[in-house]
mmCIF file with all atom_site columns, C-alpha atoms in Angstrom:
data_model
loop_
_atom_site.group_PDB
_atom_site.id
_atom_site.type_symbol
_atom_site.label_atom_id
_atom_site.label_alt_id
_atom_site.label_comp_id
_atom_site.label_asym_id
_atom_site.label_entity_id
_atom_site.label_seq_id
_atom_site.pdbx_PDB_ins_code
_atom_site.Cartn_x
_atom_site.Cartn_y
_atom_site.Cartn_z
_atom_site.occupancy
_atom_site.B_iso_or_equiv
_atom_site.pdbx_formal_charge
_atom_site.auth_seq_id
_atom_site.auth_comp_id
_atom_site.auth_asym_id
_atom_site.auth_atom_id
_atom_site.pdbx_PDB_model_num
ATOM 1   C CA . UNK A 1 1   ? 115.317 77.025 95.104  1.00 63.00 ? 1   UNK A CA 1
ATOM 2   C CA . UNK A 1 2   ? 118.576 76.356 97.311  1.00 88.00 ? 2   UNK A CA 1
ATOM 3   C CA . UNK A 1 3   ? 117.652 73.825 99.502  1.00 94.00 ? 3   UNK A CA 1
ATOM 4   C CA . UNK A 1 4   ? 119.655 74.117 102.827 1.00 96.00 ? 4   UNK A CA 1
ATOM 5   C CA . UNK A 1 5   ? 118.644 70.639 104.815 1.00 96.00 ? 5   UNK A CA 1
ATOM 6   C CA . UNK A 1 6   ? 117.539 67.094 102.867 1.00 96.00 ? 6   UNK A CA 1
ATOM 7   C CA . UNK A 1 7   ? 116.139 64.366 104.396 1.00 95.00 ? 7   UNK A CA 1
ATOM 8   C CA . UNK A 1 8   ? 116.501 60.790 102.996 1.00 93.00 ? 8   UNK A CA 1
ATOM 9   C CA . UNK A 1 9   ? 114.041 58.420 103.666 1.00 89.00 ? 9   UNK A CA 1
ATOM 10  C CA . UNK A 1 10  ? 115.215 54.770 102.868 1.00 84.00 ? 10  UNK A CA 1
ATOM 11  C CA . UNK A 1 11  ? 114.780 51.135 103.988 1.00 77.00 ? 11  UNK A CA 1
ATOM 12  C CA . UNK A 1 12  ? 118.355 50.094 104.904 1.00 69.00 ? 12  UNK A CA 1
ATOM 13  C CA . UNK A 1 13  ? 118.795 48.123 101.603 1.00 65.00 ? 13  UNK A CA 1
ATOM 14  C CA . UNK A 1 14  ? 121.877 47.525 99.745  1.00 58.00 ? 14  UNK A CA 1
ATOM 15  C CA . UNK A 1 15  ? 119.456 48.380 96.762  1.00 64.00 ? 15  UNK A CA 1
ATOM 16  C CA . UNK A 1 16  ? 119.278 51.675 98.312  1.00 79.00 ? 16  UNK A CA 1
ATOM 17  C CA . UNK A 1 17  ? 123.029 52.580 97.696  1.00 83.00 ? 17  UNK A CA 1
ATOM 18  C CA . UNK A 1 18  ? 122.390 54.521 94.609  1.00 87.00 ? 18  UNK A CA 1
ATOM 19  C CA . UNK A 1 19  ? 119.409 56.780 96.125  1.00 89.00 ? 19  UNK A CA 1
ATOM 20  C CA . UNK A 1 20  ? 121.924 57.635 99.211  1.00 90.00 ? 20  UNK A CA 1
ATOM 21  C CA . UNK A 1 21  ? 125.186 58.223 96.671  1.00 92.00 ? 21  UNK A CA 1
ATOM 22  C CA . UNK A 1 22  ? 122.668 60.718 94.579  1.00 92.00 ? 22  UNK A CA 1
ATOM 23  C CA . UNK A 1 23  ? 121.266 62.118 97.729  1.00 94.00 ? 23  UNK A CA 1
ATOM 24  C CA . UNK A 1 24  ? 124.438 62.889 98.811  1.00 95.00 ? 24  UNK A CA 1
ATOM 25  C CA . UNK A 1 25  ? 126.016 64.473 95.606  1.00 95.00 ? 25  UNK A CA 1
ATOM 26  C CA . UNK A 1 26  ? 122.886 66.477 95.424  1.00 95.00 ? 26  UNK A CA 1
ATOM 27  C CA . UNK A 1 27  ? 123.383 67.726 98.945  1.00 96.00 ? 27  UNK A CA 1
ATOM 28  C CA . UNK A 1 28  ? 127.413 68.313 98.264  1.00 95.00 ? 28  UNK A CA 1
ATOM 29  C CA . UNK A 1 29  ? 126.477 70.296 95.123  1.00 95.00 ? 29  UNK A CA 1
ATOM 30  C CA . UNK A 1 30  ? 124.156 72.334 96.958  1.00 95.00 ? 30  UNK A CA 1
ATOM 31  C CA . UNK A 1 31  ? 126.023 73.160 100.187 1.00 95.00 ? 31  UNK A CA 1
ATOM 32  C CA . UNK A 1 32  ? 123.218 71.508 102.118 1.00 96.00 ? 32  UNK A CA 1
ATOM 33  C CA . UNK A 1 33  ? 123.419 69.161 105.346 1.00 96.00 ? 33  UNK A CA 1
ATOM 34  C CA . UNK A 1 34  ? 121.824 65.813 104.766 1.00 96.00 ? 34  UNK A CA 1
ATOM 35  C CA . UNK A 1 35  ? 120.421 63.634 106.913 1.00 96.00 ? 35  UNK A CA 1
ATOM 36  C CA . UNK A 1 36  ? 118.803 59.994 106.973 1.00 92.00 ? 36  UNK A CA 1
ATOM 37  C CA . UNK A 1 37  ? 115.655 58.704 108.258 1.00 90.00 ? 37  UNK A CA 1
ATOM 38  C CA . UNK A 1 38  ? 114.601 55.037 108.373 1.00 85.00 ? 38  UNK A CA 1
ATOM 39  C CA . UNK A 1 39  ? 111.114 53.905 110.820 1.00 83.00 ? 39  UNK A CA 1
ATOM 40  C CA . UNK A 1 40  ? 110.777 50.465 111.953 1.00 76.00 ? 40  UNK A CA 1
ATOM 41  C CA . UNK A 1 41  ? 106.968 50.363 111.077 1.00 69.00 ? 41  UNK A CA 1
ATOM 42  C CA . UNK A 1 42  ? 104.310 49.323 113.234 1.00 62.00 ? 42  UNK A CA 1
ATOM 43  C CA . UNK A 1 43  ? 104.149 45.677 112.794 1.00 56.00 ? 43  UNK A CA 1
ATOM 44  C CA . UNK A 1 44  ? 101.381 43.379 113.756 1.00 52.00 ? 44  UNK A CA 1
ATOM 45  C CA . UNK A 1 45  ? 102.134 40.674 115.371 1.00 49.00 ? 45  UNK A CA 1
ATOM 46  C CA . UNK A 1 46  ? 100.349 37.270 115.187 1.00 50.00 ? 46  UNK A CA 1
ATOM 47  C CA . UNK A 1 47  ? 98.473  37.166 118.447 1.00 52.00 ? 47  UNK A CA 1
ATOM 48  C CA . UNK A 1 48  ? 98.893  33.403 118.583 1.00 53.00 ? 48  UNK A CA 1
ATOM 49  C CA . UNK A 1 49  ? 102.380 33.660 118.604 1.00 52.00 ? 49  UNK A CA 1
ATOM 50  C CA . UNK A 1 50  ? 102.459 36.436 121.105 1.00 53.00 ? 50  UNK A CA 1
ATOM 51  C CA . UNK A 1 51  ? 100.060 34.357 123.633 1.00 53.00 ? 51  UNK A CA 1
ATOM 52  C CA . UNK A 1 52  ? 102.720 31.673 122.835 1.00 52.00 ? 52  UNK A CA 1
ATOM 53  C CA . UNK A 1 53  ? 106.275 33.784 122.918 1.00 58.00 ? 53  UNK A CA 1
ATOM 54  C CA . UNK A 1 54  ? 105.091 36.454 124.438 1.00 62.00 ? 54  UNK A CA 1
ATOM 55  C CA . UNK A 1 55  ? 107.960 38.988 125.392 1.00 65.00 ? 55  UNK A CA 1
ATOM 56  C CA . UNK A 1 56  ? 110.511 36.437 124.169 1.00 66.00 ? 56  UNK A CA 1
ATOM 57  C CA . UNK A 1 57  ? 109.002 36.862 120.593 1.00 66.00 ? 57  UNK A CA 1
ATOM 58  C CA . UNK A 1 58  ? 108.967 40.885 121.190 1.00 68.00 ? 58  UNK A CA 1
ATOM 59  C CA . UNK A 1 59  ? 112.643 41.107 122.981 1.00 71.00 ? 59  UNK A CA 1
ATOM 60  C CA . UNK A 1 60  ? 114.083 38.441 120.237 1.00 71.00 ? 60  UNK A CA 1
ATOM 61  C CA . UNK A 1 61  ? 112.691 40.922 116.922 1.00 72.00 ? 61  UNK A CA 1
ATOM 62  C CA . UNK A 1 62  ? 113.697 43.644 118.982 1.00 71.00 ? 62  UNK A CA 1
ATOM 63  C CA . UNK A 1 63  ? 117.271 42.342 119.745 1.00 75.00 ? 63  UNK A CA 1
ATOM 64  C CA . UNK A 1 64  ? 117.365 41.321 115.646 1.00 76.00 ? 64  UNK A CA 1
ATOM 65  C CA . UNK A 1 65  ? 116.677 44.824 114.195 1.00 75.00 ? 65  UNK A CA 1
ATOM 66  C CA . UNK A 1 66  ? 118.796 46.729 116.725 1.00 74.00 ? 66  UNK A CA 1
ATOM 67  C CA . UNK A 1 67  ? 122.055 44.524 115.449 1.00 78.00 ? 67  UNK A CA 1
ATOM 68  C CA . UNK A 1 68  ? 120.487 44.978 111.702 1.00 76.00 ? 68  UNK A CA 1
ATOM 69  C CA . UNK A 1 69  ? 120.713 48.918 112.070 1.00 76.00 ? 69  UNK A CA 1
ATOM 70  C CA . UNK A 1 70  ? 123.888 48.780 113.824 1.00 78.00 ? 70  UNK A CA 1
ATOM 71  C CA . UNK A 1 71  ? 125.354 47.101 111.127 1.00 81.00 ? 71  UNK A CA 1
ATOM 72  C CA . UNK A 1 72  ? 123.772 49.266 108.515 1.00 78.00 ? 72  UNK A CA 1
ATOM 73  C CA . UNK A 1 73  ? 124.500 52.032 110.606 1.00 78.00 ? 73  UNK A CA 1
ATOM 74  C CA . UNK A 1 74  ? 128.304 51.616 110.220 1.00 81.00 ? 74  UNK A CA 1
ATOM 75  C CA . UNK A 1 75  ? 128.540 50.773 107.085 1.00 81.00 ? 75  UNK A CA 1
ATOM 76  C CA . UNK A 1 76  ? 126.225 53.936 105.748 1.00 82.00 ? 76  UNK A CA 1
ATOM 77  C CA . UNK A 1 77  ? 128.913 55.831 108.002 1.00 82.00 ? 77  UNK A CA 1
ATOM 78  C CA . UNK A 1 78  ? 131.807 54.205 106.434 1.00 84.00 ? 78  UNK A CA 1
ATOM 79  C CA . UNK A 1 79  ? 130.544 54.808 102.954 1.00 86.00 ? 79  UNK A CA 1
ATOM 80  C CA . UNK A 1 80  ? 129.155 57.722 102.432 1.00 89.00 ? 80  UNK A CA 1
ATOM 81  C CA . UNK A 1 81  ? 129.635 61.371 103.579 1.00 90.00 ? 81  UNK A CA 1
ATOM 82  C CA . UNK A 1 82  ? 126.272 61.366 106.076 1.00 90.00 ? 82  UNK A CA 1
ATOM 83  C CA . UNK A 1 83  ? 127.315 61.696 110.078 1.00 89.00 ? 83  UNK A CA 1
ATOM 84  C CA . UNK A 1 84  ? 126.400 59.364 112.596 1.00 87.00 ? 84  UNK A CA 1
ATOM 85  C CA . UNK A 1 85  ? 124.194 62.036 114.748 1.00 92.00 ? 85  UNK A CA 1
ATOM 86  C CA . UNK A 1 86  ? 122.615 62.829 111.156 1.00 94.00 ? 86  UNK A CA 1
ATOM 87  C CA . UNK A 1 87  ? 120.758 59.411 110.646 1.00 90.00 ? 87  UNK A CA 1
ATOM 88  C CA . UNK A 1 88  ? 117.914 58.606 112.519 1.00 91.00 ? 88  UNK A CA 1
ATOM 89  C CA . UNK A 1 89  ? 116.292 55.179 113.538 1.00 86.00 ? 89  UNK A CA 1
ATOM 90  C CA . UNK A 1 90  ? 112.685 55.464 114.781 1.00 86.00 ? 90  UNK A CA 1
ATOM 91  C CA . UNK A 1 91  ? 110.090 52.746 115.370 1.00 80.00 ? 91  UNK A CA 1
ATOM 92  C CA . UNK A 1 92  ? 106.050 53.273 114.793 1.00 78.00 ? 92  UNK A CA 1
ATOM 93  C CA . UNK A 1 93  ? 103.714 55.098 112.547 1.00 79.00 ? 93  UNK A CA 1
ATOM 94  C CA . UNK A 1 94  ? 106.044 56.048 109.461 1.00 81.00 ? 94  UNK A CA 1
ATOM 95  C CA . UNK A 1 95  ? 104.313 59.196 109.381 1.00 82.00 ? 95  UNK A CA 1
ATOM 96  C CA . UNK A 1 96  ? 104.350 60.527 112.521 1.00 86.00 ? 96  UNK A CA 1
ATOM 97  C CA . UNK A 1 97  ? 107.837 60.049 112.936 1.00 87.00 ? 97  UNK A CA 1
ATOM 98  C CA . UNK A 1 98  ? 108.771 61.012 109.653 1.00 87.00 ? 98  UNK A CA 1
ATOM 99  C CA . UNK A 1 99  ? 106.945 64.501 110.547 1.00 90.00 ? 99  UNK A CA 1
ATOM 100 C CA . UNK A 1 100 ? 109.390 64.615 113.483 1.00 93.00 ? 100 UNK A CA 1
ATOM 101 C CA . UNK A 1 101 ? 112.513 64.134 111.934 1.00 94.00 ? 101 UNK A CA 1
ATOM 102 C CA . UNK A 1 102 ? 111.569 66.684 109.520 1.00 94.00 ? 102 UNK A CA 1
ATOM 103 C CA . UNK A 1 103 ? 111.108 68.846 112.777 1.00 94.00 ? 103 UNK A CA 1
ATOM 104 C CA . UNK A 1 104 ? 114.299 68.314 113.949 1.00 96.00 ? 104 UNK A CA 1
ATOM 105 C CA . UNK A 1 105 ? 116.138 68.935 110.714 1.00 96.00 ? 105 UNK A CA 1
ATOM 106 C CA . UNK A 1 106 ? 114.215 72.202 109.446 1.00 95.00 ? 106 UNK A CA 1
ATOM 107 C CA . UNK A 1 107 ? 114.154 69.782 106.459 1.00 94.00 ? 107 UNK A CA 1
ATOM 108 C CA . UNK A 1 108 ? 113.341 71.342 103.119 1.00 93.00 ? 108 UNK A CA 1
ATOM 109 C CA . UNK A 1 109 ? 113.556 68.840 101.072 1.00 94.00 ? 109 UNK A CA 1
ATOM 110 C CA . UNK A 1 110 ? 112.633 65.021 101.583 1.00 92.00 ? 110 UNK A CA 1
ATOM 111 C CA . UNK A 1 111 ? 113.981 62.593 99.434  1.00 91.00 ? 111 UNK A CA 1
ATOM 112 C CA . UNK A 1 112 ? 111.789 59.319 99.603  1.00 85.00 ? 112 UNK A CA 1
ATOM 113 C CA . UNK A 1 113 ? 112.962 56.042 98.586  1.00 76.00 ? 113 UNK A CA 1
ATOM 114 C CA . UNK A 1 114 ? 110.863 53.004 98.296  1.00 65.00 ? 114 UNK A CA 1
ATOM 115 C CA . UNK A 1 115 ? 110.682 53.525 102.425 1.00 53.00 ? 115 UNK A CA 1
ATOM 116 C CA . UNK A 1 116 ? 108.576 50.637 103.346 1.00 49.00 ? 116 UNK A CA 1
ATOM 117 C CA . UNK A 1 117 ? 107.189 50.064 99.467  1.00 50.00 ? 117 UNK A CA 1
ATOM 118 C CA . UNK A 1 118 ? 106.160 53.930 99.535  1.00 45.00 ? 118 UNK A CA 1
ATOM 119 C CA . UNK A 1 119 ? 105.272 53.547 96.034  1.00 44.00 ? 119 UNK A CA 1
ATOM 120 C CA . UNK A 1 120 ? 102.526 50.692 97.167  1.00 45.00 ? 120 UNK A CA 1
ATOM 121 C CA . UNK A 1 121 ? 101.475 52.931 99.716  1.00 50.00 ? 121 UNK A CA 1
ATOM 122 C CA . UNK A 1 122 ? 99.238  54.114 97.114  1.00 48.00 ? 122 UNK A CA 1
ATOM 123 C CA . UNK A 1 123 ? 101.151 58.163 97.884  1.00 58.00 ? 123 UNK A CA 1
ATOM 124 C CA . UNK A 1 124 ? 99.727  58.018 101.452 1.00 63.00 ? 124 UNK A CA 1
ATOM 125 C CA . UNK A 1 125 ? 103.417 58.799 103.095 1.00 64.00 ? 125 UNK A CA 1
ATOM 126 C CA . UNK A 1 126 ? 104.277 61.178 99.819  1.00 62.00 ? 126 UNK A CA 1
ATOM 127 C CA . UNK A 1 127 ? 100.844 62.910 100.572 1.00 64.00 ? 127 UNK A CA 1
ATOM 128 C CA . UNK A 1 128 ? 101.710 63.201 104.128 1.00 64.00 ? 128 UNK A CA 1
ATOM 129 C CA . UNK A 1 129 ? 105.247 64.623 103.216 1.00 66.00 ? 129 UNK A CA 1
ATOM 130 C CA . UNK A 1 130 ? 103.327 66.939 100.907 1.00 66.00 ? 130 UNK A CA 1
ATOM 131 C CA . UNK A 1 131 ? 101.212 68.868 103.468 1.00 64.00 ? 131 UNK A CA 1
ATOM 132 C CA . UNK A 1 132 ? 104.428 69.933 105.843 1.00 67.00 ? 132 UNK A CA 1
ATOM 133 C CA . UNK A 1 133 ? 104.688 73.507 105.038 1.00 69.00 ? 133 UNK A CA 1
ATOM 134 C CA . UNK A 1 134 ? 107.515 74.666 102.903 1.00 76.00 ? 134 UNK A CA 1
ATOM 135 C CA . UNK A 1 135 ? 109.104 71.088 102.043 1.00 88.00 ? 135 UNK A CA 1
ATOM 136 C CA . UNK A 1 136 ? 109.559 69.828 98.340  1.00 90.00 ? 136 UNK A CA 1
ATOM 137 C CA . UNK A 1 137 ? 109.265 66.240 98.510  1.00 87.00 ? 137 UNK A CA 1
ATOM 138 C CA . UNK A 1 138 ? 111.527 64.307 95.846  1.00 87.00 ? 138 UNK A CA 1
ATOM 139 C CA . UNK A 1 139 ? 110.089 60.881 95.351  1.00 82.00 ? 139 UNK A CA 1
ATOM 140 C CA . UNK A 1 140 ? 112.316 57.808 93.587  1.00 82.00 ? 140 UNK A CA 1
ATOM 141 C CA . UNK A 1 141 ? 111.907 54.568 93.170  1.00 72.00 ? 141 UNK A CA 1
#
């Protein structure tokens, strides 16, 4: 099968440098447009320290992962062949917004890296990925 679009699914880890330098020899070899996903997961907060901090705590985490993906941002830009208005940064439910980045790609092919310790996820996300209608899900980790 010639896959046309691949999505890559990653935590923005340096560890992750191999998975996007394959991903993105794969997609070169192929003639296919890749594109990168990574989901701020839900988190759950300790409701002491939100009755404490309040939307302090919130704005502070907030303000700390938007200069984290910035940073990552540019440097996944600088180093490898993926576009800027290919990589997407969501926050909530991994799935969900997983399913709508595949939307928005016509992906037909995910790539998942150990996104959020997918491989402790006991294959919930890969299962997830699974039941999308003609994608192939690649998983590595």
């Amino acid at each position: 099968m010639k896959y046309k679009n691949i999505l890559l699914a990653i935590d923005f880890e340096h560890s992750d440098a191999e998975l996007i330098k394959n991903a993105t020899d794969l997609a070169f070899s192929l003639g296919a447009t890749i594109s990168l996903v990574y989901v701020h997961p839900n988190v759950e907060y300790n409701p002491y320290s939100l009755a404490y901090w309040g939307d302090i705590y919130r704005e502070f985490v907030a303000e700390l992962e938007q200069k984290h993906d910035t940073k990552e941002l540019e440097f996944i830009v600088s180093a490898y062949p993926i576009s800027k208005e290919n990589i997407y940064i969501k926050n909530g439910d991994v799935s969900r917004e997983m399913h709508a980045v595949i939307e928005i790609v016509d992906a037909d092919l995910i790539i998942l890296g150990k996104h959020h310790s997918v491989v402790n996820m006991e294959g919930t996300l890969e299962r997830s990925m699974r039941s999308v209608a003609g994608l192939d899900v690649l998983l590595v980790s």
